[in-house]
Coordinates of C-alpha atoms in Angstrom, one line a residue:
M1 CA 0.0 0.0 0.0
N2 CA 1.3 3.5 -0.9
Q3 CA 2.3 5.5 2.1
P4 CA 1.0 9.0 2.3
P5 CA 3.6 11.8 1.8
P6 CA 5.2 13.3 4.9
L7 CA 3.3 16.0 6.7
G8 CA 5.8 18.6 5.6
N9 CA 5.2 17.9 1.9
T10 CA 1.5 18.1 2.4
L11 CA 1.8 21.3 4.3
A12 CA 4.0 22.7 1.5
A13 CA 1.5 21.8 -1.2
L14 CA -1.4 23.3 0.9
L15 CA 0.5 26.6 1.4
Q16 CA 1.2 26.8 -2.4
A17 CA -2.6 26.2 -3.1
L18 CA -3.6 28.8 -0.5
A19 CA -1.3 31.4 -2.0
R20 CA -3.3 31.1 -5.2
A21 CA -6.7 31.1 -3.4
A22 CA -8.9 34.0 -4.5
D23 CA -11.7 33.5 -2.0
R24 CA -12.9 31.4 0.9
G25 CA -14.3 28.7 -1.5
D26 CA -10.8 28.2 -2.9
V27 CA -9.5 27.7 0.6
M28 CA -12.0 25.0 1.3
V29 CA -11.0 23.2 -2.0
A30 CA -7.3 23.4 -1.1
L31 CA -8.0 22.0 2.4
R32 CA -10.1 19.2 1.0
R33 CA -7.3 18.2 -1.4
A34 CA -4.7 18.3 1.3
L35 CA -6.8 16.0 3.5
I36 CA -7.2 13.5 0.7
T37 CA -3.4 13.7 0.0
A38 CA -2.7 13.1 3.7
A39 CA -5.0 10.1 4.0
P40 CA -6.3 9.1 0.5
L41 CA -8.2 6.0 1.9
V42 CA -10.3 8.0 4.4
D43 CA -13.8 8.9 3.4
W44 CA -13.5 12.6 4.1
M45 CA -16.6 14.9 4.2
M46 CA -16.7 18.6 4.5
I47 CA -19.6 21.2 4.8
S48 CA -19.2 24.9 4.6
E49 CA -20.9 28.0 3.5
E50 CA -20.3 26.9 -0.1
S51 CA -21.8 23.4 0.4
T52 CA -25.0 22.4 -1.3
E53 CA -28.1 21.6 0.8
E54 CA -27.7 17.9 -0.2
E55 CA -24.0 17.8 1.0
R56 CA -25.0 19.5 4.3
V57 CA -27.8 17.1 5.0
S58 CA -25.8 14.0 4.3
S59 CA -22.9 15.1 6.5
P60 CA -22.7 13.4 9.9
G61 CA -21.8 16.8 11.5
F62 CA -24.5 18.8 9.8
T63 CA -26.7 19.1 12.8
M64 CA -23.7 20.5 14.7
L65 CA -24.1 23.8 12.8
E66 CA -27.4 24.3 14.4
M67 CA -26.6 23.0 17.9
D68 CA -25.2 24.7 21.0
Q69 CA -22.0 22.7 20.8
V70 CA -20.8 25.3 18.2
A71 CA -21.0 27.9 20.9
D72 CA -18.7 25.7 23.1
Y73 CA -16.2 25.2 20.3
E74 CA -16.1 29.0 19.6
A75 CA -15.8 29.9 23.3
G76 CA -12.8 27.6 23.4
F77 CA -11.2 29.1 20.4
E78 CA -11.7 32.7 21.7
A79 CA -10.2 31.8 25.1
G80 CA -7.1 30.3 23.4
K81 CA -7.9 26.9 24.6
L82 CA -7.4 23.9 22.3
P83 CA -8.0 20.8 24.5
E84 CA -8.8 17.5 22.8
S85 CA -12.6 18.1 23.1
Y86 CA -12.2 21.2 20.8
N87 CA -9.9 19.4 18.3
A88 CA -12.5 16.8 17.4
S89 CA -15.9 15.6 18.5
E90 CA -17.7 12.3 17.9
F91 CA -21.1 12.2 16.0
D92 CA -22.6 8.9 15.0
H93 CA -19.3 7.1 14.8
H94 CA -17.7 10.0 13.0
V95 CA -15.1 12.5 14.1
V96 CA -15.9 16.0 13.3
F97 CA -13.3 18.8 13.1
P98 CA -14.4 22.4 13.2
V99 CA -12.7 25.1 11.0
W100 CA -12.5 28.4 13.0
D101 CA -11.8 31.6 11.1
G102 CA -11.4 33.8 14.1
H103 CA -15.0 34.7 14.4
T104 CA -17.1 31.6 14.0
V105 CA -17.0 28.0 12.9
V106 CA -17.2 28.3 9.0
A107 CA -16.8 24.6 8.1
L108 CA -16.8 21.1 9.4
V109 CA -14.5 18.3 8.3
S110 CA -15.7 14.8 9.2
A111 CA -14.3 11.2 8.8
P112 CA -15.1 7.7 10.2
R113 CA -13.9 7.4 13.7
S114 CA -12.2 4.1 13.0
D115 CA -9.9 5.9 10.4
I116 CA -8.7 8.6 12.6
T117 CA -5.4 7.6 14.4
P118 CA -3.7 9.9 16.9
D119 CA -1.1 10.9 14.3
L120 CA -3.7 11.5 11.7
N121 CA -5.7 13.6 14.2
N122 CA -2.7 15.8 14.6
T123 CA -2.1 16.1 10.9
V124 CA -5.7 17.0 10.3
W125 CA -5.5 19.7 12.9
S126 CA -2.3 21.1 11.5
L127 CA -3.8 21.4 8.0
I128 CA -7.0 23.0 9.4
Q129 CA -5.0 25.5 11.3
V130 CA -3.0 26.6 8.2
A131 CA -6.3 26.9 6.2
A132 CA -7.9 28.9 9.0
G133 CA -5.0 31.3 9.1
T134 CA -5.6 32.0 5.4
L135 CA -9.3 32.6 6.1
R136 CA -8.4 35.0 8.9
S137 CA -6.0 36.9 6.5
M138 CA -8.7 37.1 3.9
D139 CA -11.1 38.4 6.4
L140 CA -8.7 41.2 7.5
H141 CA -8.1 42.1 3.8
E142 CA -11.8 42.3 3.2
R143 CA -12.2 44.5 6.3
L144 CA -9.5 46.9 5.1
I145 CA -11.2 47.1 1.7
T146 CA -14.5 47.7 3.3
S147 CA -13.1 50.4 5.6
E148 CA -11.4 52.2 2.7
H149 CA -14.6 51.9 0.6
H150 CA -16.6 53.6 3.4
A151 CA -13.9 56.3 3.7
S152 CA -14.0 56.9 -0.1
V153 CA -17.8 57.2 -0.1
G154 CA -17.6 59.5 2.9
R155 CA -15.2 61.8 1.1
L156 CA -17.3 61.8 -2.0
A157 CA -20.5 62.5 0.0
A158 CA -18.7 65.4 1.9
G159 CA -17.6 66.9 -1.4
I160 CA -21.1 66.7 -2.9
A161 CA -22.6 68.2 0.1
H162 CA -20.2 71.2 0.1
E163 CA -20.7 71.9 -3.7
V164 CA -24.4 71.6 -3.7
N165 CA -25.1 73.6 -0.5
G166 CA -23.4 76.7 -1.8
P167 CA -25.7 77.4 -4.8
L168 CA -28.7 75.9 -2.9
A169 CA -28.2 78.5 -0.2
F170 CA -28.8 81.5 -2.5
V171 CA -31.6 79.8 -4.4
L172 CA -33.5 79.4 -1.1
M173 CA -32.7 82.9 0.1
N174 CA -34.0 84.4 -3.2
L175 CA -37.2 82.3 -3.1
R176 CA -37.8 83.2 0.6
T177 CA -37.4 86.9 -0.4
L178 CA -39.9 86.5 -3.2
E179 CA -42.5 84.5 -1.4
P180 CA -44.0 87.3 0.8
R181 CA -44.0 89.7 -2.2
T182 CA -46.2 87.4 -4.3
S183 CA -49.8 86.3 -3.9
G184 CA -52.3 83.8 -5.3
A185 CA -51.0 81.5 -8.0
D186 CA -47.6 83.2 -8.2
Q187 CA -47.1 82.6 -4.5
Q188 CA -48.1 79.0 -4.9
V189 CA -45.4 78.6 -7.6
V190 CA -42.8 80.1 -5.4
R191 CA -43.7 77.9 -2.4
E192 CA -43.6 74.8 -4.6
A193 CA -40.1 75.9 -5.6
I194 CA -39.2 76.2 -1.9
D195 CA -40.6 72.8 -1.3
G196 CA -38.3 71.3 -4.0
A197 CA -35.3 73.2 -2.7
Y198 CA -36.0 72.1 0.9
R199 CA -36.2 68.4 -0.3
I200 CA -32.8 68.8 -1.9
E201 CA -31.5 70.2 1.4
Q202 CA -32.8 67.2 3.3
I203 CA -31.2 64.8 0.8
I204 CA -27.9 66.5 1.2
R205 CA -28.2 66.5 5.0
G206 CA -28.9 62.8 4.8
L207 CA -25.4 62.3 3.3
R208 CA -24.0 63.0 6.8
V209 CA -24.7 59.4 7.6
L210 CA -21.9 58.4 5.1
F211 CA -19.1 60.5 6.6
R212 CA -19.9 61.6 10.2
T213 CA -19.2 60.0 13.5
P214 CA -21.6 59.3 16.3
G215 CA -20.0 62.0 18.4
E216 CA -21.1 64.7 15.9
L217 CA -24.7 65.2 16.7
V218 CA -27.0 68.0 15.6
L219 CA -29.7 68.0 18.3
E220 CA -33.3 68.9 17.5
K221 CA -36.8 67.8 18.6
V222 CA -37.7 64.5 16.8
E223 CA -41.0 62.7 16.9
L224 CA -40.1 59.0 16.7
V225 CA -43.4 57.7 15.4
D226 CA -43.2 59.9 12.3
L227 CA -39.5 59.1 11.9
A228 CA -40.3 55.4 12.1
V229 CA -43.0 55.6 9.4
K230 CA -40.7 57.6 7.1
T231 CA -37.8 55.2 7.7
A232 CA -40.0 52.2 7.0
R233 CA -40.9 53.6 3.6
I234 CA -37.1 53.9 2.8
A235 CA -36.4 50.4 4.0
R236 CA -39.2 48.9 2.0
A237 CA -38.0 50.7 -1.1
R238 CA -34.8 48.9 -0.7
N239 CA -36.3 45.5 0.1
L240 CA -39.9 44.5 -0.7
T241 CA -39.6 41.2 1.2
A242 CA -42.3 42.0 3.7
P243 CA -44.6 44.8 5.0
I244 CA -43.3 46.8 8.0
T245 CA -46.0 47.5 10.6
V246 CA -45.4 50.5 12.8
E247 CA -47.4 50.4 16.0
S248 CA -47.8 53.3 18.5
S249 CA -50.5 54.7 20.8
G250 CA -49.4 58.3 20.3
P251 CA -46.4 60.6 19.5
V252 CA -43.1 60.0 21.2
Y253 CA -40.8 63.0 21.3
V254 CA -37.0 63.0 22.0
T255 CA -34.2 65.5 21.6
G256 CA -31.6 64.0 19.3
D257 CA -30.0 63.9 15.9
Q258 CA -32.6 63.0 13.4
I259 CA -30.2 61.6 10.9
G260 CA -28.5 59.5 13.5
L261 CA -31.7 58.3 14.9
G262 CA -32.9 57.5 11.4
Q263 CA -29.8 55.5 10.7
I264 CA -30.4 53.4 13.9
L265 CA -34.0 52.6 12.8
L266 CA -33.1 52.0 9.1
N267 CA -30.4 49.5 10.0
L268 CA -32.6 47.6 12.4
M269 CA -35.5 47.5 9.8
T270 CA -33.2 46.5 7.0
N271 CA -31.8 43.6 9.1
A272 CA -35.3 42.5 9.9
L273 CA -36.3 42.5 6.2
D274 CA -33.2 40.5 5.4
A275 CA -34.0 38.0 8.2
V276 CA -37.5 37.2 6.9
N277 CA -36.4 37.0 3.3
E278 CA -37.3 33.2 3.1
Q279 CA -40.2 33.1 5.5
G280 CA -43.6 32.0 4.2
D281 CA -45.4 34.6 6.2
P282 CA -42.8 37.3 6.8
Q283 CA -43.5 39.8 9.5
V284 CA -41.6 42.9 10.6
V285 CA -43.2 45.0 13.5
V286 CA -41.8 48.3 14.8
R287 CA -43.3 49.3 18.1
V288 CA -42.7 52.9 19.3
H289 CA -43.8 53.6 22.9
H290 CA -43.0 55.1 26.2
E291 CA -41.7 53.0 29.1
D292 CA -41.3 54.9 32.3
E293 CA -39.3 58.0 31.3
A294 CA -37.8 56.4 28.2
A295 CA -38.7 56.5 24.6
V296 CA -38.5 52.9 23.3
V297 CA -38.4 51.5 19.8
D298 CA -38.7 47.7 19.4
V299 CA -38.0 46.2 16.0
S300 CA -39.0 42.5 15.8
D301 CA -39.2 39.9 13.0
N302 CA -40.2 36.2 12.6
G303 CA -37.1 35.1 10.9
S304 CA -34.8 32.2 11.9
G305 CA -33.1 34.3 14.6
I306 CA -29.4 34.7 15.4
R307 CA -27.3 31.7 16.2
N308 CA -26.5 31.4 19.8
S309 CA -22.8 31.5 19.3
L310 CA -23.1 34.9 17.6
V311 CA -25.3 36.6 20.1
P312 CA -22.5 37.8 22.4
R313 CA -20.7 39.4 19.5
V314 CA -23.5 40.7 17.4
F315 CA -22.5 44.3 17.9
D316 CA -18.8 43.7 17.2
A317 CA -17.4 45.2 14.1
F318 CA -17.3 42.9 11.0
V319 CA -19.5 40.3 12.7
T320 CA -22.4 39.5 10.3
T321 CA -25.0 36.9 9.9
K322 CA -25.4 37.7 6.2
G323 CA -22.2 36.2 4.8
K324 CA -20.7 38.1 1.9
R325 CA -23.8 40.3 1.6
G326 CA -23.1 42.0 4.9
T327 CA -20.3 44.2 6.1
G328 CA -20.8 43.6 9.8
L329 CA -20.6 47.3 10.5
G330 CA -24.3 48.3 10.8
L331 CA -25.2 47.2 14.3
G332 CA -21.9 48.5 15.8
I333 CA -22.4 51.9 14.2
S334 CA -26.0 51.9 15.3
R335 CA -25.1 51.1 19.0
S336 CA -22.5 53.9 18.8
F337 CA -25.3 56.4 17.7
A338 CA -27.5 55.1 20.5
E339 CA -24.9 55.6 23.1
A340 CA -24.0 59.0 21.8
H341 CA -27.7 59.9 22.6
G342 CA -27.3 58.6 26.1
G343 CA -29.4 55.6 25.2
E344 CA -28.8 51.9 24.4
L345 CA -29.3 49.4 21.7
T346 CA -29.9 45.8 22.9
L347 CA -30.7 42.4 21.5
H348 CA -33.5 40.7 23.4
D349 CA -34.3 37.0 23.8
T350 CA -34.4 35.1 20.5
S351 CA -35.0 31.6 22.0
S352 CA -38.6 31.5 20.7
G353 CA -37.6 32.3 17.1
G354 CA -37.2 35.5 15.3
T355 CA -35.2 38.5 16.6
R356 CA -36.0 41.6 18.6
F357 CA -33.8 44.6 19.0
R358 CA -34.6 47.4 21.3
F359 CA -33.5 51.1 21.1
A360 CA -34.2 53.2 24.2
M361 CA -33.3 56.8 25.2
M362 CA -34.6 59.5 27.4
A363 CA -37.9 60.8 26.2
D364 CA -38.9 64.5 26.2
S365 CA -41.4 65.2 29.0
V366 CA -43.3 67.9 27.1
M367 CA -44.5 68.3 23.5
P368 CA -42.1 70.6 21.8
S369 CA -43.0 73.7 19.9
L370 CA -39.7 73.9 18.0
R371 CA -38.6 73.9 14.5
P372 CA -41.2 72.6 11.9
S373 CA -40.6 69.4 10.1
G374 CA -41.2 70.9 6.7
P375 CA -40.0 74.0 4.8
T376 CA -40.4 77.4 6.3
Y377 CA -42.1 80.0 4.1
A378 CA -40.6 83.3 5.3
G379 CA -39.2 86.5 3.9
S380 CA -36.7 88.5 6.0
P381 CA -36.5 86.9 9.5
P382 CA -38.2 89.4 11.9
L383 CA -36.3 91.0 14.7
E384 CA -37.4 91.6 18.2
S385 CA -36.1 95.1 17.9
H386 CA -37.1 97.7 15.2
R387 CA -33.5 99.0 15.1
K388 CA -31.5 97.5 12.2
P389 CA -28.0 96.2 13.1
K390 CA -25.1 96.5 10.6
I391 CA -24.0 93.2 9.0
L392 CA -21.1 92.4 6.7
V393 CA -21.4 89.4 4.4
L394 CA -18.1 88.0 2.9
D395 CA -18.5 85.1 0.4
D396 CA -16.7 84.3 -2.9
E397 CA -20.1 83.5 -4.4
A398 CA -21.4 86.9 -5.6
A399 CA -24.9 85.5 -6.1
L400 CA -25.1 84.4 -2.4
V401 CA -23.8 87.9 -1.3
R402 CA -26.6 89.5 -3.3
A403 CA -29.2 87.0 -2.1
T404 CA -28.3 87.6 1.5
R405 CA -28.6 91.3 1.1
R406 CA -32.0 91.0 -0.4
W407 CA -33.2 88.4 2.2
L408 CA -32.1 90.6 5.2
A409 CA -32.9 93.9 3.7
N410 CA -35.9 94.5 6.0
A411 CA -34.1 93.3 9.1
A412 CA -30.6 94.7 8.9
E413 CA -28.3 97.1 7.1
V414 CA -26.3 94.7 5.0
T415 CA -23.0 95.3 3.2
G416 CA -21.5 92.6 1.0
T417 CA -18.3 91.8 -0.7
T418 CA -16.5 88.9 -2.3
D419 CA -13.0 90.2 -1.5
P420 CA -11.5 89.3 1.9
Q421 CA -9.1 92.3 1.8
E422 CA -12.0 94.7 1.2
A423 CA -13.8 93.0 4.1
L424 CA -10.9 93.6 6.4
R425 CA -10.9 97.3 5.4
L426 CA -14.7 97.7 6.0
T427 CA -14.3 96.1 9.5
A428 CA -11.7 98.7 10.3
E429 CA -14.0 101.6 9.2
Y430 CA -17.4 100.4 10.3
D431 CA -18.7 98.9 13.5
Y432 CA -20.5 95.8 12.4
A433 CA -22.7 93.9 14.9
M434 CA -22.0 90.6 12.9
V435 CA -19.8 89.4 10.1
L436 CA -21.2 86.4 8.0
C437 CA -18.1 84.8 6.4
D438 CA -17.7 81.9 4.1
L439 CA -15.3 79.1 5.2
N440 CA -13.7 78.1 1.9
M441 CA -12.6 81.0 -0.3
P442 CA -9.8 81.0 -2.9
K443 CA -8.0 84.2 -1.8
M444 CA -8.3 83.7 2.0
S445 CA -10.1 81.1 4.1
G446 CA -12.7 82.1 6.6
L447 CA -10.3 80.9 9.5
D448 CA -7.5 83.0 8.1
F449 CA -9.8 86.0 7.9
V450 CA -10.7 85.5 11.6
R451 CA -7.0 85.3 12.5
E452 CA -6.3 88.5 10.7
L453 CA -9.1 90.2 12.6
R454 CA -7.9 88.8 15.9
E455 CA -4.4 90.3 15.4
R456 CA -6.1 93.8 15.0
D457 CA -9.3 93.7 17.0
D458 CA -10.3 90.7 19.0
E459 CA -13.7 92.1 19.8
I460 CA -14.8 92.3 16.1
A461 CA -13.3 88.8 15.5
E462 CA -15.7 87.4 18.1
R463 CA -18.6 88.7 16.0
V464 CA -17.7 86.5 13.0
V465 CA -20.0 83.7 12.1
I466 CA -18.6 81.1 9.6
M467 CA -21.0 79.9 6.8
T468 CA -20.1 76.7 5.1
G469 CA -21.6 74.1 2.8
Q470 CA -19.8 71.4 4.8
I471 CA -22.4 69.7 6.9
E472 CA -20.1 68.7 9.7
P473 CA -17.1 71.1 9.8
D474 CA -14.5 70.5 12.6
L475 CA -13.9 74.1 13.8
E476 CA -13.1 75.5 17.2
D477 CA -13.3 79.0 18.7
V478 CA -15.7 80.3 16.1
R479 CA -19.4 80.0 15.6
V480 CA -20.4 78.0 12.5
I481 CA -23.7 77.8 10.6
T482 CA -24.5 75.5 7.7
K483 CA -25.6 76.6 4.3
P484 CA -28.5 76.9 3.4
V485 CA -29.2 79.0 6.4
S486 CA -32.6 78.3 7.7
P487 CA -35.0 81.2 8.7
E488 CA -34.9 80.0 12.3
T489 CA -31.1 80.0 12.4
M490 CA -30.9 83.5 10.9
R491 CA -33.7 84.8 13.3
E492 CA -31.7 83.6 16.3
L493 CA -28.6 85.3 15.0
L494 CA -30.3 88.6 14.4
N495 CA -32.1 88.6 17.8
S496 CA -28.7 87.9 19.5
I497 CA -27.2 91.1 18.0
A498 CA -30.3 93.3 18.0
A499 CA -29.6 96.6 19.7
P500 CA -32.0 97.2 22.6
E501 CA -34.6 99.8 22.3
P502 CA -33.7 103.0 24.1
S503 CA -35.5 103.0 27.4
Q504 CA -37.6 106.0 28.6
P505 CA -36.6 107.7 31.8
P506 CA -39.0 107.1 34.6
T507 CA -41.7 109.6 35.1
T508 CA -41.4 111.6 38.2
A509 CA -43.9 114.0 39.9
T510 CA -43.0 116.8 42.2
K511 CA -45.7 118.4 44.3
I512 CA -45.2 122.0 45.0
G513 CA -47.0 123.8 47.7

């Protein structure tokens, strides 16, 4: 009988094959060939992610993938323990070897128990370790590619936001200037144009999800039921697998970042839709409610649930139940957003089938009367004082300078220029209550402009407000507002600089005689 080649030769051949492997399937093929080479007379069987349903069902270790023993194997690997019980396990007179990729058991190798000698047991384990190392390297490479992809998309999104917000700013300013000067059908046309521009603004704001961090929150009053309904429409547009039912007994208000909160809900709903993809009666239910002082959103589905071994790591980066379709980033990012809001995102019991995630954060105790959820139809933002403050506008976009002057004409004395040097001269000659300055200008940046002012007059430098098309600028020691500037934001600025009305001296009466 021919003797199998020495282990060293088999390992060398396996390493050569693994060096040519393009994906995980190639790794499994190379491992199978190495096992056959090491023991050609053994009836080897292997099941993995690439195995057909027939292969999986016929394998002696098939049920192990669905059993709690997998959690024991993975716990042992994570703890760095490799006792005999983790090397191989007996199932129906077969020995089953798990293949661990650093995250989970991705494949099972089995052979008749009678064929596995102690030496062959060690050989099999050595071959599996080499293959598993390649799987871990591939996993790291995929993570790096995914990370760079997200960074590239983020840079692209930030660039689009900046370029679009500039012209959108003066479009909205001009429309808001025109709106109160028209009536009837003409005013309706202008308002529809404002609606369209506002929708563009919201789309651009939505790009923040692609390049922001959970620590960068823009806080506002948010009604979670309305947000859940809108988010469900977006999730359904991406995946028509199942209807999404949003349940609530009334409005639930919180103070938070609408984009970040929407990202949490969208990720949970998308995962739920993916989970019920193959169910005969798919169900996804979103329940928004109060629980004590908390606002709670439960997202549940009737899918197959999450494997027990993955439950402790479900929020870890790059851990996914979707195979190659998932990045393993969504839940981790969502939990970060939840914690940035002072809340929590948790996975609840899945033993009865299906999955239920819960997001909870502090609820607002009173119904807000803050910014509207739709576009604001307004001309010049009104002042709480009838005295007009002097404002200087500096922006390299001449159309925006003109639009700002028109928009604020009834509320302030506005001077505008596109030249930073002229703006420096004007600030030396006139006492401006506020200077609205663009951030990115070709001749001088907004920050350089502020530095020039501080060298000459720190008081006037403190009156500068930077305007930028960037949605999340990282600036310190200077106030920043985002283009397009909303009427609410401009009204707050104007009221903060409005000169107080001169007070009348108290009336006195003197009695003579």
